[in-house]
């Protein structure tokens, strides 16, 4: 839904993912099979997971002001809590982040 509403945001996400991928390849592309190479691979996995998580959370935070009236009405009707709303919004944005 938000992909069609904010196409520039989608383009920026794709371009930033591409640039980030190039940076990771340049930094971690020549790792060896020794102990330090394995530790570096663990570092790049952590970095990648953290980056994807922050991108999905950031997209939720940017969309929230547009959806605030709907959220306020639904919370007033006690349909769900803010925590549940945020978690489901992040989970629904994860496929876009990958």
mmCIF file of C-alpha atoms in Angstrom:
data_model
loop_
_atom_site.group_PDB
_atom_site.id
_atom_site.type_symbol
_atom_site.label_atom_id
_atom_site.label_comp_id
_atom_site.label_asym_id
_atom_site.label_seq_id
_atom_site.Cartn_x
_atom_site.Cartn_y
_atom_site.Cartn_z
ATOM 1 C CA UNK A 1 0.000 0.000 0.000
ATOM 2 C CA UNK A 2 2.696 2.490 0.970
ATOM 3 C CA UNK A 3 4.856 1.466 -1.984
ATOM 4 C CA UNK A 4 2.299 2.964 -4.344
ATOM 5 C CA UNK A 5 1.588 5.955 -2.122
ATOM 6 C CA UNK A 6 5.253 6.948 -1.734
ATOM 7 C CA UNK A 7 7.180 5.695 -4.791
ATOM 8 C CA UNK A 8 10.168 7.986 -4.176
ATOM 9 C CA UNK A 9 10.640 6.374 -0.775
ATOM 10 C CA UNK A 10 10.772 2.971 -2.459
ATOM 11 C CA UNK A 11 13.383 4.169 -4.941
ATOM 12 C CA UNK A 12 15.497 5.592 -2.127
ATOM 13 C CA UNK A 13 15.297 2.271 -0.259
ATOM 14 C CA UNK A 14 16.443 0.332 -3.315
ATOM 15 C CA UNK A 15 19.310 2.718 -4.045
ATOM 16 C CA UNK A 16 20.466 2.769 -0.419
ATOM 17 C CA UNK A 17 20.341 -1.053 -0.254
ATOM 18 C CA UNK A 18 22.414 -1.240 -3.437
ATOM 19 C CA UNK A 19 25.022 1.211 -2.109
ATOM 20 C CA UNK A 20 25.149 -0.575 1.237
ATOM 21 C CA UNK A 21 25.628 -3.921 -0.529
ATOM 22 C CA UNK A 22 28.544 -2.544 -2.546
ATOM 23 C CA UNK A 23 30.145 -1.166 0.630
ATOM 24 C CA UNK A 24 29.783 -4.511 2.444
ATOM 25 C CA UNK A 25 31.277 -6.381 -0.516
ATOM 26 C CA UNK A 26 34.227 -3.991 -0.678
ATOM 27 C CA UNK A 27 34.884 -4.190 3.060
ATOM 28 C CA UNK A 28 34.227 -7.887 3.702
ATOM 29 C CA UNK A 29 34.807 -9.404 0.265
ATOM 30 C CA UNK A 30 38.333 -10.723 0.864
ATOM 31 C CA UNK A 31 37.899 -12.596 4.142
ATOM 32 C CA UNK A 32 40.059 -15.586 4.873
ATOM 33 C CA UNK A 33 39.152 -18.893 6.494
ATOM 34 C CA UNK A 34 41.092 -18.268 9.684
ATOM 35 C CA UNK A 35 39.779 -17.212 13.091
ATOM 36 C CA UNK A 36 39.682 -13.487 12.304
ATOM 37 C CA UNK A 37 37.846 -14.163 9.035
ATOM 38 C CA UNK A 38 35.132 -16.086 10.859
ATOM 39 C CA UNK A 39 34.801 -13.297 13.433
ATOM 40 C CA UNK A 40 34.524 -10.779 10.613
ATOM 41 C CA UNK A 41 31.768 -12.840 8.999
ATOM 42 C CA UNK A 42 29.894 -12.794 12.309
ATOM 43 C CA UNK A 43 30.321 -9.025 12.329
ATOM 44 C CA UNK A 44 28.925 -8.579 8.828
ATOM 45 C CA UNK A 45 25.930 -10.803 9.647
ATOM 46 C CA UNK A 46 25.211 -8.719 12.743
ATOM 47 C CA UNK A 47 25.651 -5.498 10.760
ATOM 48 C CA UNK A 48 23.314 -6.707 8.005
ATOM 49 C CA UNK A 49 20.595 -7.816 10.421
ATOM 50 C CA UNK A 50 20.824 -4.561 12.339
ATOM 51 C CA UNK A 51 20.641 -2.502 9.143
ATOM 52 C CA UNK A 52 17.588 -4.369 7.831
ATOM 53 C CA UNK A 53 15.861 -4.030 11.198
ATOM 54 C CA UNK A 54 16.548 -0.296 11.419
ATOM 55 C CA UNK A 55 15.346 0.246 7.843
ATOM 56 C CA UNK A 56 12.046 -1.477 8.539
ATOM 57 C CA UNK A 57 11.549 0.439 11.795
ATOM 58 C CA UNK A 58 12.427 3.703 10.072
ATOM 59 C CA UNK A 59 9.844 3.097 7.349
ATOM 60 C CA UNK A 60 7.190 2.572 10.022
ATOM 61 C CA UNK A 61 8.155 5.799 11.754
ATOM 62 C CA UNK A 62 7.945 7.748 8.496
ATOM 63 C CA UNK A 63 4.503 6.381 7.623
ATOM 64 C CA UNK A 64 2.994 6.763 11.110
ATOM 65 C CA UNK A 65 2.047 10.477 10.831
ATOM 66 C CA UNK A 66 -0.136 9.670 7.809
ATOM 67 C CA UNK A 67 -1.876 6.832 9.652
ATOM 68 C CA UNK A 68 -2.209 8.585 13.011
ATOM 69 C CA UNK A 69 -5.926 9.487 12.692
ATOM 70 C CA UNK A 70 -6.860 5.887 11.889
ATOM 71 C CA UNK A 71 -4.649 4.598 14.700
ATOM 72 C CA UNK A 72 -6.149 7.060 17.204
ATOM 73 C CA UNK A 73 -9.700 6.054 16.266
ATOM 74 C CA UNK A 74 -8.928 2.339 16.503
ATOM 75 C CA UNK A 75 -7.110 2.721 19.809
ATOM 76 C CA UNK A 76 -10.015 4.782 21.188
ATOM 77 C CA UNK A 77 -12.278 1.850 20.279
ATOM 78 C CA UNK A 78 -9.792 -0.426 22.144
ATOM 79 C CA UNK A 79 -9.092 -2.592 19.104
ATOM 80 C CA UNK A 80 -5.380 -3.022 19.948
ATOM 81 C CA UNK A 81 -2.543 -1.499 21.952
ATOM 82 C CA UNK A 82 0.216 0.752 20.553
ATOM 83 C CA UNK A 83 2.778 -2.003 21.088
ATOM 84 C CA UNK A 84 0.819 -4.501 19.001
ATOM 85 C CA UNK A 85 0.281 -1.891 16.282
ATOM 86 C CA UNK A 86 4.001 -1.097 16.087
ATOM 87 C CA UNK A 87 5.104 -4.754 16.079
ATOM 88 C CA UNK A 88 2.642 -5.737 13.346
ATOM 89 C CA UNK A 89 3.591 -2.705 11.279
ATOM 90 C CA UNK A 90 7.289 -3.620 11.503
ATOM 91 C CA UNK A 91 6.564 -7.245 10.589
ATOM 92 C CA UNK A 92 4.448 -6.189 7.618
ATOM 93 C CA UNK A 93 7.290 -3.963 6.346
ATOM 94 C CA UNK A 94 9.997 -6.656 6.682
ATOM 95 C CA UNK A 95 9.463 -8.235 3.225
ATOM 96 C CA UNK A 96 10.007 -4.809 1.679
ATOM 97 C CA UNK A 97 13.231 -4.332 3.644
ATOM 98 C CA UNK A 98 14.700 -7.548 2.227
#
